[in-house]
Short mmCIF file of C-alpha atoms and ligand atoms in Angstrom, two decimals:
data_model
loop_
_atom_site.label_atom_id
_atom_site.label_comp_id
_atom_site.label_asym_id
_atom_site.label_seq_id
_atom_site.Cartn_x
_atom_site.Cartn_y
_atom_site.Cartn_z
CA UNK A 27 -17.30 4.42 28.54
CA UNK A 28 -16.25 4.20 25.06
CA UNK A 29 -13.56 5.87 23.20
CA UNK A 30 -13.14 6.32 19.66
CA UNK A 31 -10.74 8.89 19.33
CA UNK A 32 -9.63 10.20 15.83
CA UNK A 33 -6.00 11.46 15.23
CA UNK A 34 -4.44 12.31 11.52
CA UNK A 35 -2.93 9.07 11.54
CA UNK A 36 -3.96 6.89 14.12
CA UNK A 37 -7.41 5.98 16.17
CA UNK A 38 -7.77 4.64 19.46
CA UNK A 39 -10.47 2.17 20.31
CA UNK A 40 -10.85 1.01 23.86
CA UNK A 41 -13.72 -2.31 24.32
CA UNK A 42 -15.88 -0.59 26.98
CA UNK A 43 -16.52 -0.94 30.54
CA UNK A 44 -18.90 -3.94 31.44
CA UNK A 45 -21.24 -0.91 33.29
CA UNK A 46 -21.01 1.04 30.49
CA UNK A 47 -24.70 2.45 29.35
CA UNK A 48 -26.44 1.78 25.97
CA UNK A 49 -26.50 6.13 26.04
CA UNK A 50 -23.31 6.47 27.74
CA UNK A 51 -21.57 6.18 24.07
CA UNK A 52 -19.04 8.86 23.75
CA UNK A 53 -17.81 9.10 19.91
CA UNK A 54 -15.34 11.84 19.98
CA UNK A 55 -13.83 13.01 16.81
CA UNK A 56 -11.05 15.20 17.62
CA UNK A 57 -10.16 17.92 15.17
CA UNK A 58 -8.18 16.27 12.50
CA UNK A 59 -5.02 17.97 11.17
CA UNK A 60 -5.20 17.54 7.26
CA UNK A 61 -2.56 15.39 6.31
CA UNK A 62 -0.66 16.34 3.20
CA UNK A 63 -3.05 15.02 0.34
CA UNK A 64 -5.72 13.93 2.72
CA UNK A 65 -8.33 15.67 0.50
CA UNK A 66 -7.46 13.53 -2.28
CA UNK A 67 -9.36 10.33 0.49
CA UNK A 68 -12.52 12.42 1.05
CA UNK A 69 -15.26 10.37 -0.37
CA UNK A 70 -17.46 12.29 -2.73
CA UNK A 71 -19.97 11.76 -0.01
CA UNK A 72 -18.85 10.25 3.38
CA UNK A 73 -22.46 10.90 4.65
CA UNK A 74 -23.68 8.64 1.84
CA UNK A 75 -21.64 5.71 2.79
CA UNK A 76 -21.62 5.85 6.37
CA UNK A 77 -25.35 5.30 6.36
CA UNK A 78 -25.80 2.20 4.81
CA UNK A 79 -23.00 0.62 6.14
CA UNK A 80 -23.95 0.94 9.76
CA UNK A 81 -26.58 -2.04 9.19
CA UNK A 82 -24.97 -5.12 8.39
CA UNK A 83 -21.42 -4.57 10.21
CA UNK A 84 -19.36 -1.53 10.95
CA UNK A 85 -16.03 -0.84 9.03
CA UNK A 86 -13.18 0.97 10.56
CA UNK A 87 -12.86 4.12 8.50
CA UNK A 88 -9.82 6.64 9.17
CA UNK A 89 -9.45 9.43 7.21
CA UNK A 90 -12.15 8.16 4.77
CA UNK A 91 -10.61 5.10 4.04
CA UNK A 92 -11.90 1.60 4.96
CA UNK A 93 -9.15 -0.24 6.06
CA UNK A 94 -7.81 -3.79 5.57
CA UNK A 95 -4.55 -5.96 5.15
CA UNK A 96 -3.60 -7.00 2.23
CA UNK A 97 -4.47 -5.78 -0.81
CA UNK A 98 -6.62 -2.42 -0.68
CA UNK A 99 -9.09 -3.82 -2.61
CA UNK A 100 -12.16 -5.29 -0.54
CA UNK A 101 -12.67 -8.91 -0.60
CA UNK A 102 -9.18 -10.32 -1.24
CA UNK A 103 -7.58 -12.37 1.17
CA UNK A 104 -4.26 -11.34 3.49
CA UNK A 105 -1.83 -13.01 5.51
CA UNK A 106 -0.96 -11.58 9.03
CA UNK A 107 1.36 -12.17 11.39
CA UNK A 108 1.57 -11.86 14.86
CA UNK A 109 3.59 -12.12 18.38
CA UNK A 110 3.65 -11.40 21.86
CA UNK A 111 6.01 -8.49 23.00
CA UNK A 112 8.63 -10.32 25.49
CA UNK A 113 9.68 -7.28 27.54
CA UNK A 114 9.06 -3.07 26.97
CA UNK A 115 8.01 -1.87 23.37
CA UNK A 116 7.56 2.06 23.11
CA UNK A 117 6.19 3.63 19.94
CA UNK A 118 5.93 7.39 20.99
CA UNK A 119 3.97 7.99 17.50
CA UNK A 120 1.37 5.82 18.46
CA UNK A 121 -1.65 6.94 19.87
CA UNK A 122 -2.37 3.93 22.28
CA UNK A 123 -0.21 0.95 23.12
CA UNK A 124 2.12 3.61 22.87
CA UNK A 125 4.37 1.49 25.60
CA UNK A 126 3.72 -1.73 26.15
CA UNK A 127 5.58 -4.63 28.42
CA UNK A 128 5.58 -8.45 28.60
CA UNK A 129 2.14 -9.61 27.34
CA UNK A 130 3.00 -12.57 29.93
CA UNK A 131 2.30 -9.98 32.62
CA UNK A 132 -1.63 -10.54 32.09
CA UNK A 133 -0.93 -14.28 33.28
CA UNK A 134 -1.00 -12.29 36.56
CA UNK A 135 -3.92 -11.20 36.43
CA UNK A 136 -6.23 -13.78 35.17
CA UNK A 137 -4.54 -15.85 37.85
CA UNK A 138 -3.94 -18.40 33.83
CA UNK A 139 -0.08 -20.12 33.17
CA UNK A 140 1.27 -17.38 30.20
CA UNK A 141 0.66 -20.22 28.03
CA UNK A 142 -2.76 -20.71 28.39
CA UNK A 143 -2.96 -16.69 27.83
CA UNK A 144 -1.56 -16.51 24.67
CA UNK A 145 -3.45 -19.83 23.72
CA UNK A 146 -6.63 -17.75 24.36
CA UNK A 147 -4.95 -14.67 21.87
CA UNK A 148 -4.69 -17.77 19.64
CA UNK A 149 -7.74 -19.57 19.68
CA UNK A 150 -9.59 -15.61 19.00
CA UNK A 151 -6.84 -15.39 16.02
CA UNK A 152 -8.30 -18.63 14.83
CA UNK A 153 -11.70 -17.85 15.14
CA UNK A 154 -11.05 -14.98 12.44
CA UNK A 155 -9.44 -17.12 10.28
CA UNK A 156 -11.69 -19.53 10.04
CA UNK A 157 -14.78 -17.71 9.21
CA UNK A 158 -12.66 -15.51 6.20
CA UNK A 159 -10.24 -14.80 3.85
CA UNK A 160 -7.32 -14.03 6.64
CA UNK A 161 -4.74 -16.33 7.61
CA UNK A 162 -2.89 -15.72 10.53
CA UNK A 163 0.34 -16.75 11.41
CA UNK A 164 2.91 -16.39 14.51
CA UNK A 165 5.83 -13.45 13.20
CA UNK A 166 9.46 -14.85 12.85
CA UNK A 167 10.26 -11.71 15.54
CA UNK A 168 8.44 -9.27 17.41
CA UNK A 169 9.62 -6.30 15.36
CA UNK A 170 8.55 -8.34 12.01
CA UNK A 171 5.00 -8.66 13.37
CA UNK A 172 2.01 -7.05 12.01
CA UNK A 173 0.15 -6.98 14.98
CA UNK A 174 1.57 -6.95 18.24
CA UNK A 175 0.21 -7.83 21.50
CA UNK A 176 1.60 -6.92 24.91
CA UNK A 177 0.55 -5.48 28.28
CA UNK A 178 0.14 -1.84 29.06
CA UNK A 179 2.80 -0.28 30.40
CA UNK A 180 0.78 2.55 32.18
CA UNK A 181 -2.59 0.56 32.89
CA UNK A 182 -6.11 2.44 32.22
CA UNK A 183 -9.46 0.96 30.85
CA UNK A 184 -9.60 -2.55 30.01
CA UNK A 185 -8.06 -2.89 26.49
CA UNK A 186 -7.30 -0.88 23.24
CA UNK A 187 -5.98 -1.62 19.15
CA UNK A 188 -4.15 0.70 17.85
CA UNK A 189 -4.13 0.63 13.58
CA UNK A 190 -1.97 2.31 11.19
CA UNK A 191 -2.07 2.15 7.57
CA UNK A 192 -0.80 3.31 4.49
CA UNK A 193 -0.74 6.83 3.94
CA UNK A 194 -2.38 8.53 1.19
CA UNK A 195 0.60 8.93 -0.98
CA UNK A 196 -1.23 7.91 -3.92
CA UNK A 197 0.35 4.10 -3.96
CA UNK A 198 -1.46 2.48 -1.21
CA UNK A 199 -5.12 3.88 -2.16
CA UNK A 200 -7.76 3.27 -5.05
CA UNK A 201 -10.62 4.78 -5.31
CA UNK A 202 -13.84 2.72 -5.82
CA UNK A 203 -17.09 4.12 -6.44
CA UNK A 204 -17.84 7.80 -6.63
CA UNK A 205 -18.29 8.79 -10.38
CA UNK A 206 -16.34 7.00 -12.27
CA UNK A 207 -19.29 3.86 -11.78
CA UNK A 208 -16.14 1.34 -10.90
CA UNK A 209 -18.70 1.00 -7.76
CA UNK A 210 -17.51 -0.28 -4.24
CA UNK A 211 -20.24 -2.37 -3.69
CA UNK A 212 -21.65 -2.43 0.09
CA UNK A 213 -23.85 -4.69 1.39
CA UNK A 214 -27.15 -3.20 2.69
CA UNK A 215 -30.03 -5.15 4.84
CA UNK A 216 -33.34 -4.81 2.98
CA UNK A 217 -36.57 -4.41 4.81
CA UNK A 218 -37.10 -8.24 4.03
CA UNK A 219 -33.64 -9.01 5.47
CA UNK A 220 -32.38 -9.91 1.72
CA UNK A 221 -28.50 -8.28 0.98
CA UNK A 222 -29.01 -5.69 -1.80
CA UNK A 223 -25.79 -4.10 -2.47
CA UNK A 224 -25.38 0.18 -2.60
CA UNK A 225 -22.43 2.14 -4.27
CA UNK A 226 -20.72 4.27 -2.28
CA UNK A 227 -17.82 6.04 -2.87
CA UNK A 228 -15.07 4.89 -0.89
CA UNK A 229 -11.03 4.31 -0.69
CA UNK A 230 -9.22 1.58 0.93
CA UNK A 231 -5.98 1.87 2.55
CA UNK A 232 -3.87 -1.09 3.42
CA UNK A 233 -3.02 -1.19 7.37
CA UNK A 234 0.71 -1.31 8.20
CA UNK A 235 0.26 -2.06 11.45
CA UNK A 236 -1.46 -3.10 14.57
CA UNK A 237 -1.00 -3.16 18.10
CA UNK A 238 -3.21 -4.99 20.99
CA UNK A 239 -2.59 -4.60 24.64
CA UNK A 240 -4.45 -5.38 27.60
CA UNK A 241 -4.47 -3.83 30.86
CA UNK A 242 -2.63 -6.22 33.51
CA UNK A 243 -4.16 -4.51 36.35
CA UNK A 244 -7.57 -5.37 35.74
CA UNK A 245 -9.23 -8.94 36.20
CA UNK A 246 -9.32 -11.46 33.36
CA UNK A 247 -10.57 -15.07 33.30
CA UNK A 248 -10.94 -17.65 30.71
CA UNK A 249 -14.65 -18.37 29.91
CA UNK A 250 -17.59 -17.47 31.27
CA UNK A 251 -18.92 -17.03 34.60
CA UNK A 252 -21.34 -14.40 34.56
CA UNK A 253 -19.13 -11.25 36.67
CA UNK A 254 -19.59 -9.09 34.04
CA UNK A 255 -16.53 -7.30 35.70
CA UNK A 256 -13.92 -9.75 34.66
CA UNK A 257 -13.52 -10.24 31.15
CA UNK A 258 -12.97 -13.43 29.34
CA UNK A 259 -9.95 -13.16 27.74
CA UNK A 260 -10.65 -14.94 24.23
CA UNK A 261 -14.20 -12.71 23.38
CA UNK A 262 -11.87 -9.37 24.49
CA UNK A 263 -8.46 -11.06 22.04
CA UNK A 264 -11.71 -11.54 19.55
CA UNK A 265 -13.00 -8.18 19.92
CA UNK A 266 -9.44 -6.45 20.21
CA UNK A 267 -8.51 -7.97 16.94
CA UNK A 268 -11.92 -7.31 14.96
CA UNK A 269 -10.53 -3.57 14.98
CA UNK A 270 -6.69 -4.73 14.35
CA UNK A 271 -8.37 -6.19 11.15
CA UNK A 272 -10.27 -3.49 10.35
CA UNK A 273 -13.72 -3.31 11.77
CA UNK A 274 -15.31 -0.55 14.14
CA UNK A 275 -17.56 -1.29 16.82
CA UNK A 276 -20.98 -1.92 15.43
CA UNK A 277 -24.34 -1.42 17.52
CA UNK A 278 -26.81 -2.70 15.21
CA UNK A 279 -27.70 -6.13 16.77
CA UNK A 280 -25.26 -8.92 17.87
CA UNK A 281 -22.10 -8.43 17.25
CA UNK A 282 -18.38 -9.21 18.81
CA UNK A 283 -17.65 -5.90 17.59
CA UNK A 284 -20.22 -4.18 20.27
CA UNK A 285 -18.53 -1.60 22.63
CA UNK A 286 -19.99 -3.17 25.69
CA UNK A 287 -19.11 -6.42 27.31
CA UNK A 288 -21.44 -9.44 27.53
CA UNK A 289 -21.24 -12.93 28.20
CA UNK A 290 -24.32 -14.00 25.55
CA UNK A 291 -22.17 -15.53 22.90
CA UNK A 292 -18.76 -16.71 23.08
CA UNK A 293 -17.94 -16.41 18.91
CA UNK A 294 -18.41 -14.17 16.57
CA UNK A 295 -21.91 -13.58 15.21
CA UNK A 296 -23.23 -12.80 11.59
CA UNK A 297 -22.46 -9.30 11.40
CA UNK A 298 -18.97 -10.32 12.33
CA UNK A 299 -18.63 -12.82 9.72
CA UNK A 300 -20.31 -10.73 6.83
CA UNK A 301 -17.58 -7.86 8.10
CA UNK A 302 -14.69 -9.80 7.91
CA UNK A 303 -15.71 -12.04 4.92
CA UNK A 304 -16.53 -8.46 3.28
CA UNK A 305 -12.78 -7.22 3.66
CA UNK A 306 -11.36 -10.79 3.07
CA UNK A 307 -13.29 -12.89 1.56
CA UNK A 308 -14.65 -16.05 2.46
CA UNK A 309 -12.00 -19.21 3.57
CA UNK A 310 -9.93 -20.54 0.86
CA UNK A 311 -10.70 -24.34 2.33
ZN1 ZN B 24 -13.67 -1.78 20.74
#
């Protein structure tokens, strides 16, 4: 099962069960309360942009807004900062990771030292910043951090992101395409596999912040061993952090960023790379 639950200001993504079915794909958009200018984000024509977007990788939209760190403007680079929560974190406004605990709890449960947990969290940071314009960095605090990772306080599923962003307030938007021919510029596959590029129109909103936590209760390993019911810990920090950055789960081929579990590739695959590189950039080195 898959959940992508909307809320006004918040969306919950949880990587799906390993058993989960290709048709088994429940996208659930919850009645959204306007927020107070939220008709100023409508796109001119959401239907328009969502199409051509779903073929080379899958942006995390909220609210009509692609998301990002950083600059809202697609394509620049951002720092981000992270930690590991050392003991109970509760955001009641959150709508998952709402309470967290020690994120050395999952050592229990992959049977791993803490350290070679969080090295895993690391390495997926890593493999993010390496193929794009994002450097990541370990927070001076907890409470400083961008994106936070812990345990789940009250266990369910296997693991879930939680992303909030800038509000529409009019400071933290622009607006790119529509009329006024500035053009966000998205890439497109072509029949012959060449990028071609389509305006849509489209605003980006800066994310404020992110939370990651994992289920302790459920098995996790490091690498690959073909039980499909334990998950390796890196590919789900990797996925987990694909939508902390700003990417939705994309179905169109290979892709980190696919709901369901698999053990065919261990790093992230071209769709993942033209996402991130798409928000980001490419690497500065
Ligand atoms: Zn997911």
């Amino acid at each position: 099962m898959t959940y992508v639950a909307f809320s006004s200001s918040l969306r919950v993504l949880m990587l799906a069960s390993a058993l989960a079915l290709p048709g088994s794909v429940a996208v659930a958009a919850a009645p959204q309360a306007p927020a107070v200018g939220a008709r100023a984000l409508q796109p001119a024509s959401p239907d328009r942009a969502r199409l051509p977007l779903a073929r080379l990788f899958t942006p995390l939209r909220l609210e009509g807004a692609i998301l990002k760190w950083g600059a809202p403007q697609v394509g620049t680079p951002a720092r981000v900062t992270y930690a590991f929560a050392s003991g109970p974190v509760n955001r009641p406004e959150a709508r998952n990771c709402r309470q967290m605990q020690d994120f050395d709890t999952l050592a229990d449960a992959s049977g791993e030292a803490p350290a070679a947990v969080r090295a895993e969290a690391v390495a997926a940071f890593r493999m993010w910043g390496e193929a794009s314009g994002l450097v990541f960095e370990e927070a001076a605090s907890e409470e400083a951090a961008n994106i936070l990772l812990g345990a789940q306080a009250m266990p369910r599923g296997y693991a879930f992101t939680n992303v909030d962003f800038a509000r529409q307030d009019g400071s933290g938007l622009i607006e790119a395409g529509g009329s006024d021919g500035r053009g966000l510029s998205l890439p497109v596959a072509s029949e012959t596999g060449e990028g071609k590029t389509a305006p849509v129109a489209a605003w980006v909103a800066s994310i404020t912040r992110s939370a990651i936590c994992l289920n302790p209760r459920h098995d996790w390993k490091i690498g690959f061993d073909g039980n499909l019911a334990a998950y390796d810990l890196r590919y789900t920090f990797a996925h987990e952090i694909g939508h902390a950055i700003g990417l939705d789960h994309h179905l169109q081929g290979p892709s980190i960023m696919h709901f369901k579990y698999s053990e065919i590739f261990q790093g992230l695959q071209a769709a993942d790379i033209s996402g991130v590189q798409w928000l980001y950039g490419p690497p500065a080195r």
